[in-house]
Amino acid sequence: MAEAPETLLHPVLGQLTWAAAPFHWSTEYQLPSGGRLDLFVEPYPLDHYAFLERAAELFRWALDNERRVFREALRTYVLELYNDGWRQDDEPVLPEDEFAARLEWQLLKVRGSDLVAVEFWYDAEWLFGGHAVVVEVGAGLQYRGAHLVG
């Protein structure tokens, strides 16, 4: 018989479920905008209980800074990648605000990594052929880069 997944109620992160195979805690968070955000807490290489305090700090930071980091990614990479590379010749060039409105924040990963502490994942509809846009923030909580996944 399969063992029931481990769960715990965290005062900041909410009801978390531990998955040993992908080695992360997960939950859903209701954004103030009404949208739903999946949250993965990936403690590796740290202890999965000990990392929760830092994960809560990173989670609060991410909620407060998502728009700023998102705009930086748009301005330095993602918008140009679409307009100059993925946009079809018969489609109009998208300005920043219109492009930004088409991406939906769906997943947040907070990580125990020394290299990438936070990842913001966005559904880009079919702007990038079904790929998600991932924006990375380094351990110093500065924009690190963006790339496509999927």
PDB file of C-alpha atoms in Angstrom:
ATOM      1  CA  MET A   1       0.000   0.000   0.000  1.00  0.00           C
ATOM      2  CA  ALA A   2       1.342   3.443  -0.915  1.00  0.00           C
ATOM      3  CA  GLU A   3       2.203   5.736   1.930  1.00  0.00           C
ATOM      4  CA  ALA A   4       0.079   8.897   2.287  1.00  0.00           C
ATOM      5  CA  PRO A   5       1.908  12.080   1.273  1.00  0.00           C
ATOM      6  CA  GLU A   6       3.313  14.148   4.090  1.00  0.00           C
ATOM      7  CA  THR A   7       1.548  17.458   4.663  1.00  0.00           C
ATOM      8  CA  LEU A   8       2.023  20.356   7.024  1.00  0.00           C
ATOM      9  CA  LEU A   9       0.432  23.734   7.599  1.00  0.00           C
ATOM     10  CA  HIS A  10       2.952  26.575   7.408  1.00  0.00           C
ATOM     11  CA  PRO A  11       1.928  30.029   8.739  1.00  0.00           C
ATOM     12  CA  VAL A  12       3.167  31.834   5.599  1.00  0.00           C
ATOM     13  CA  LEU A  13       3.205  29.210   2.854  1.00  0.00           C
ATOM     14  CA  GLY A  14      -0.074  27.515   3.737  1.00  0.00           C
ATOM     15  CA  GLN A  15      -0.905  23.822   3.392  1.00  0.00           C
ATOM     16  CA  LEU A  16       2.188  22.120   1.958  1.00  0.00           C
ATOM     17  CA  THR A  17       2.483  18.619   0.542  1.00  0.00           C
ATOM     18  CA  TRP A  18       5.865  16.877   0.358  1.00  0.00           C
ATOM     19  CA  ALA A  19       6.755  14.851  -2.738  1.00  0.00           C
ATOM     20  CA  ALA A  20       9.925  12.821  -2.261  1.00  0.00           C
ATOM     21  CA  ALA A  21      10.361  11.893  -5.937  1.00  0.00           C
ATOM     22  CA  PRO A  22      10.676  15.460  -7.304  1.00  0.00           C
ATOM     23  CA  PHE A  23      11.977  16.456  -3.811  1.00  0.00           C
ATOM     24  CA  HIS A  24       9.778  19.491  -3.223  1.00  0.00           C
ATOM     25  CA  TRP A  25       6.937  20.903  -1.172  1.00  0.00           C
ATOM     26  CA  SER A  26       3.963  22.131  -3.167  1.00  0.00           C
ATOM     27  CA  THR A  27       0.843  24.186  -2.607  1.00  0.00           C
ATOM     28  CA  GLU A  28      -1.493  26.583  -4.397  1.00  0.00           C
ATOM     29  CA  TYR A  29      -1.713  30.257  -3.570  1.00  0.00           C
ATOM     30  CA  GLN A  30      -4.589  32.582  -4.440  1.00  0.00           C
ATOM     31  CA  LEU A  31      -3.170  35.795  -5.897  1.00  0.00           C
ATOM     32  CA  PRO A  32      -4.842  39.110  -4.978  1.00  0.00           C
ATOM     33  CA  SER A  33      -5.742  39.439  -8.682  1.00  0.00           C
ATOM     34  CA  GLY A  34      -7.872  36.321  -8.346  1.00  0.00           C
ATOM     35  CA  GLY A  35      -5.503  34.061 -10.244  1.00  0.00           C
ATOM     36  CA  ARG A  36      -4.087  30.841  -8.889  1.00  0.00           C
ATOM     37  CA  LEU A  37      -0.350  30.343  -8.433  1.00  0.00           C
ATOM     38  CA  ASP A  38       1.344  26.993  -7.974  1.00  0.00           C
ATOM     39  CA  LEU A  39       4.194  27.154  -5.463  1.00  0.00           C
ATOM     40  CA  PHE A  40       7.053  24.664  -5.365  1.00  0.00           C
ATOM     41  CA  VAL A  41       9.549  24.826  -2.518  1.00  0.00           C
ATOM     42  CA  GLU A  42      12.699  23.005  -3.632  1.00  0.00           C
ATOM     43  CA  PRO A  43      15.057  22.754  -0.643  1.00  0.00           C
ATOM     44  CA  TYR A  44      17.850  20.721  -2.244  1.00  0.00           C
ATOM     45  CA  PRO A  45      20.602  20.449  -1.067  1.00  0.00           C
ATOM     46  CA  LEU A  46      19.222  21.649   2.299  1.00  0.00           C
ATOM     47  CA  ASP A  47      17.015  19.800   4.774  1.00  0.00           C
ATOM     48  CA  HIS A  48      13.402  20.058   3.606  1.00  0.00           C
ATOM     49  CA  TYR A  49      12.159  21.220   7.024  1.00  0.00           C
ATOM     50  CA  ALA A  50      15.001  23.599   7.831  1.00  0.00           C
ATOM     51  CA  PHE A  51      14.592  25.375   4.480  1.00  0.00           C
ATOM     52  CA  LEU A  52      10.988  26.391   5.129  1.00  0.00           C
ATOM     53  CA  GLU A  53      11.910  29.553   7.053  1.00  0.00           C
ATOM     54  CA  ARG A  54      14.078  30.780   4.172  1.00  0.00           C
ATOM     55  CA  ALA A  55      11.419  29.651   1.687  1.00  0.00           C
ATOM     56  CA  ALA A  56       8.835  31.837   3.450  1.00  0.00           C
ATOM     57  CA  GLU A  57      11.192  34.849   3.167  1.00  0.00           C
ATOM     58  CA  LEU A  58      11.763  34.162  -0.536  1.00  0.00           C
ATOM     59  CA  PHE A  59       8.028  33.696  -1.094  1.00  0.00           C
ATOM     60  CA  ARG A  60       7.199  37.078   0.469  1.00  0.00           C
ATOM     61  CA  TRP A  61      10.017  38.715  -1.495  1.00  0.00           C
ATOM     62  CA  ALA A  62       8.735  37.148  -4.730  1.00  0.00           C
ATOM     63  CA  LEU A  63       5.190  38.399  -4.165  1.00  0.00           C
ATOM     64  CA  ASP A  64       6.505  41.922  -3.507  1.00  0.00           C
ATOM     65  CA  ASN A  65       8.968  41.977  -6.429  1.00  0.00           C
ATOM     66  CA  GLU A  66       7.383  39.890  -9.185  1.00  0.00           C
ATOM     67  CA  ARG A  67       6.231  42.840 -11.315  1.00  0.00           C
ATOM     68  CA  ARG A  68       9.618  44.570 -11.151  1.00  0.00           C
ATOM     69  CA  VAL A  69      11.559  41.415 -12.046  1.00  0.00           C
ATOM     70  CA  PHE A  70       9.045  40.544 -14.776  1.00  0.00           C
ATOM     71  CA  ARG A  71       9.416  43.997 -16.382  1.00  0.00           C
ATOM     72  CA  GLU A  72      13.209  43.732 -16.239  1.00  0.00           C
ATOM     73  CA  ALA A  73      13.060  40.372 -18.025  1.00  0.00           C
ATOM     74  CA  LEU A  74      10.727  41.832 -20.665  1.00  0.00           C
ATOM     75  CA  ARG A  75      12.961  44.819 -21.307  1.00  0.00           C
ATOM     76  CA  THR A  76      16.255  42.955 -21.401  1.00  0.00           C
ATOM     77  CA  TYR A  77      15.317  39.783 -23.251  1.00  0.00           C
ATOM     78  CA  VAL A  78      11.811  38.350 -23.580  1.00  0.00           C
ATOM     79  CA  LEU A  79      10.036  41.049 -25.616  1.00  0.00           C
ATOM     80  CA  GLU A  80      12.850  41.276 -28.161  1.00  0.00           C
ATOM     81  CA  LEU A  81      13.030  37.469 -28.336  1.00  0.00           C
ATOM     82  CA  TYR A  82       9.381  37.402 -29.364  1.00  0.00           C
ATOM     83  CA  ASN A  83       9.268  40.406 -31.690  1.00  0.00           C
ATOM     84  CA  ASP A  84      12.560  39.653 -33.446  1.00  0.00           C
ATOM     85  CA  GLY A  85      12.542  35.868 -33.397  1.00  0.00           C
ATOM     86  CA  TRP A  86       9.237  34.147 -32.710  1.00  0.00           C
ATOM     87  CA  ARG A  87       6.723  36.603 -34.198  1.00  0.00           C
ATOM     88  CA  GLN A  88       5.398  35.594 -37.581  1.00  0.00           C
ATOM     89  CA  ASP A  89       5.912  38.100 -40.406  1.00  0.00           C
ATOM     90  CA  ASP A  90       2.158  38.643 -40.780  1.00  0.00           C
ATOM     91  CA  GLU A  91       1.702  39.445 -37.053  1.00  0.00           C
ATOM     92  CA  PRO A  92       2.165  42.933 -35.604  1.00  0.00           C
ATOM     93  CA  VAL A  93       5.085  43.868 -33.385  1.00  0.00           C
ATOM     94  CA  LEU A  94       3.769  43.814 -29.827  1.00  0.00           C
ATOM     95  CA  PRO A  95       4.490  46.773 -27.527  1.00  0.00           C
ATOM     96  CA  GLU A  96       5.623  45.984 -23.977  1.00  0.00           C
ATOM     97  CA  ASP A  97       2.293  46.487 -22.200  1.00  0.00           C
ATOM     98  CA  GLU A  98       0.312  44.425 -24.699  1.00  0.00           C
ATOM     99  CA  PHE A  99       2.913  41.667 -24.632  1.00  0.00           C
ATOM    100  CA  ALA A 100       3.020  41.679 -20.811  1.00  0.00           C
ATOM    101  CA  ALA A 101      -0.760  41.340 -20.630  1.00  0.00           C
ATOM    102  CA  ARG A 102      -0.566  38.088 -22.598  1.00  0.00           C
ATOM    103  CA  LEU A 103       1.730  36.344 -20.117  1.00  0.00           C
ATOM    104  CA  GLU A 104       0.156  34.782 -17.028  1.00  0.00           C
ATOM    105  CA  TRP A 105       2.176  34.059 -13.880  1.00  0.00           C
ATOM    106  CA  GLN A 106       1.363  30.452 -13.009  1.00  0.00           C
ATOM    107  CA  LEU A 107       4.253  28.959 -11.039  1.00  0.00           C
ATOM    108  CA  LEU A 108       6.734  30.151  -8.455  1.00  0.00           C
ATOM    109  CA  LYS A 109       9.707  28.053  -7.409  1.00  0.00           C
ATOM    110  CA  VAL A 110      11.744  28.976  -4.357  1.00  0.00           C
ATOM    111  CA  ARG A 111      14.956  26.995  -4.176  1.00  0.00           C
ATOM    112  CA  GLY A 112      17.765  26.100  -1.823  1.00  0.00           C
ATOM    113  CA  SER A 113      20.248  26.647  -4.640  1.00  0.00           C
ATOM    114  CA  ASP A 114      23.196  29.036  -4.311  1.00  0.00           C
ATOM    115  CA  LEU A 115      22.822  29.868  -7.997  1.00  0.00           C
ATOM    116  CA  VAL A 116      19.070  30.427  -8.557  1.00  0.00           C
ATOM    117  CA  ALA A 117      16.928  31.280  -5.517  1.00  0.00           C
ATOM    118  CA  VAL A 118      13.624  32.100  -7.262  1.00  0.00           C
ATOM    119  CA  GLU A 119      12.041  31.164 -10.573  1.00  0.00           C
ATOM    120  CA  PHE A 120       8.925  32.869 -11.931  1.00  0.00           C
ATOM    121  CA  TRP A 121       7.141  30.751 -14.573  1.00  0.00           C
ATOM    122  CA  TYR A 122       4.704  32.339 -17.041  1.00  0.00           C
ATOM    123  CA  ASP A 123       2.263  30.824 -19.497  1.00  0.00           C
ATOM    124  CA  ALA A 124       2.911  32.654 -22.765  1.00  0.00           C
ATOM    125  CA  GLU A 125      -0.116  31.287 -24.600  1.00  0.00           C
ATOM    126  CA  TRP A 126       1.245  30.353 -28.022  1.00  0.00           C
ATOM    127  CA  LEU A 127       3.592  33.322 -28.359  1.00  0.00           C
ATOM    128  CA  PHE A 128       6.563  30.952 -28.035  1.00  0.00           C
ATOM    129  CA  GLY A 129       5.037  27.844 -29.563  1.00  0.00           C
ATOM    130  CA  GLY A 130       3.631  26.615 -26.247  1.00  0.00           C
ATOM    131  CA  HIS A 131       6.837  27.166 -24.275  1.00  0.00           C
ATOM    132  CA  ALA A 132       6.736  28.714 -20.800  1.00  0.00           C
ATOM    133  CA  VAL A 133       8.819  31.778 -19.982  1.00  0.00           C
ATOM    134  CA  VAL A 134      11.026  31.268 -16.926  1.00  0.00           C
ATOM    135  CA  VAL A 135      12.587  34.271 -15.191  1.00  0.00           C
ATOM    136  CA  GLU A 136      15.417  33.535 -12.781  1.00  0.00           C
ATOM    137  CA  VAL A 137      16.568  35.495  -9.737  1.00  0.00           C
ATOM    138  CA  GLY A 138      19.969  34.749  -8.233  1.00  0.00           C
ATOM    139  CA  ALA A 139      20.807  34.075  -4.604  1.00  0.00           C
ATOM    140  CA  GLY A 140      21.453  37.820  -4.129  1.00  0.00           C
ATOM    141  CA  LEU A 141      17.841  38.471  -5.245  1.00  0.00           C
ATOM    142  CA  GLN A 142      18.844  40.204  -8.461  1.00  0.00           C
ATOM    143  CA  TYR A 143      17.478  39.428 -11.927  1.00  0.00           C
ATOM    144  CA  ARG A 144      19.692  36.719 -13.406  1.00  0.00           C
ATOM    145  CA  GLY A 145      18.103  35.915 -16.753  1.00  0.00           C
ATOM    146  CA  ALA A 146      15.180  34.411 -18.622  1.00  0.00           C
ATOM    147  CA  HIS A 147      14.668  31.450 -20.911  1.00  0.00           C
ATOM    148  CA  LEU A 148      11.998  29.275 -22.494  1.00  0.00           C
ATOM    149  CA  VAL A 149      11.011  25.820 -21.211  1.00  0.00           C
ATOM    150  CA  GLY A 150       8.858  23.139 -22.768  1.00  0.00           C
TER     151      GLY A 150
END
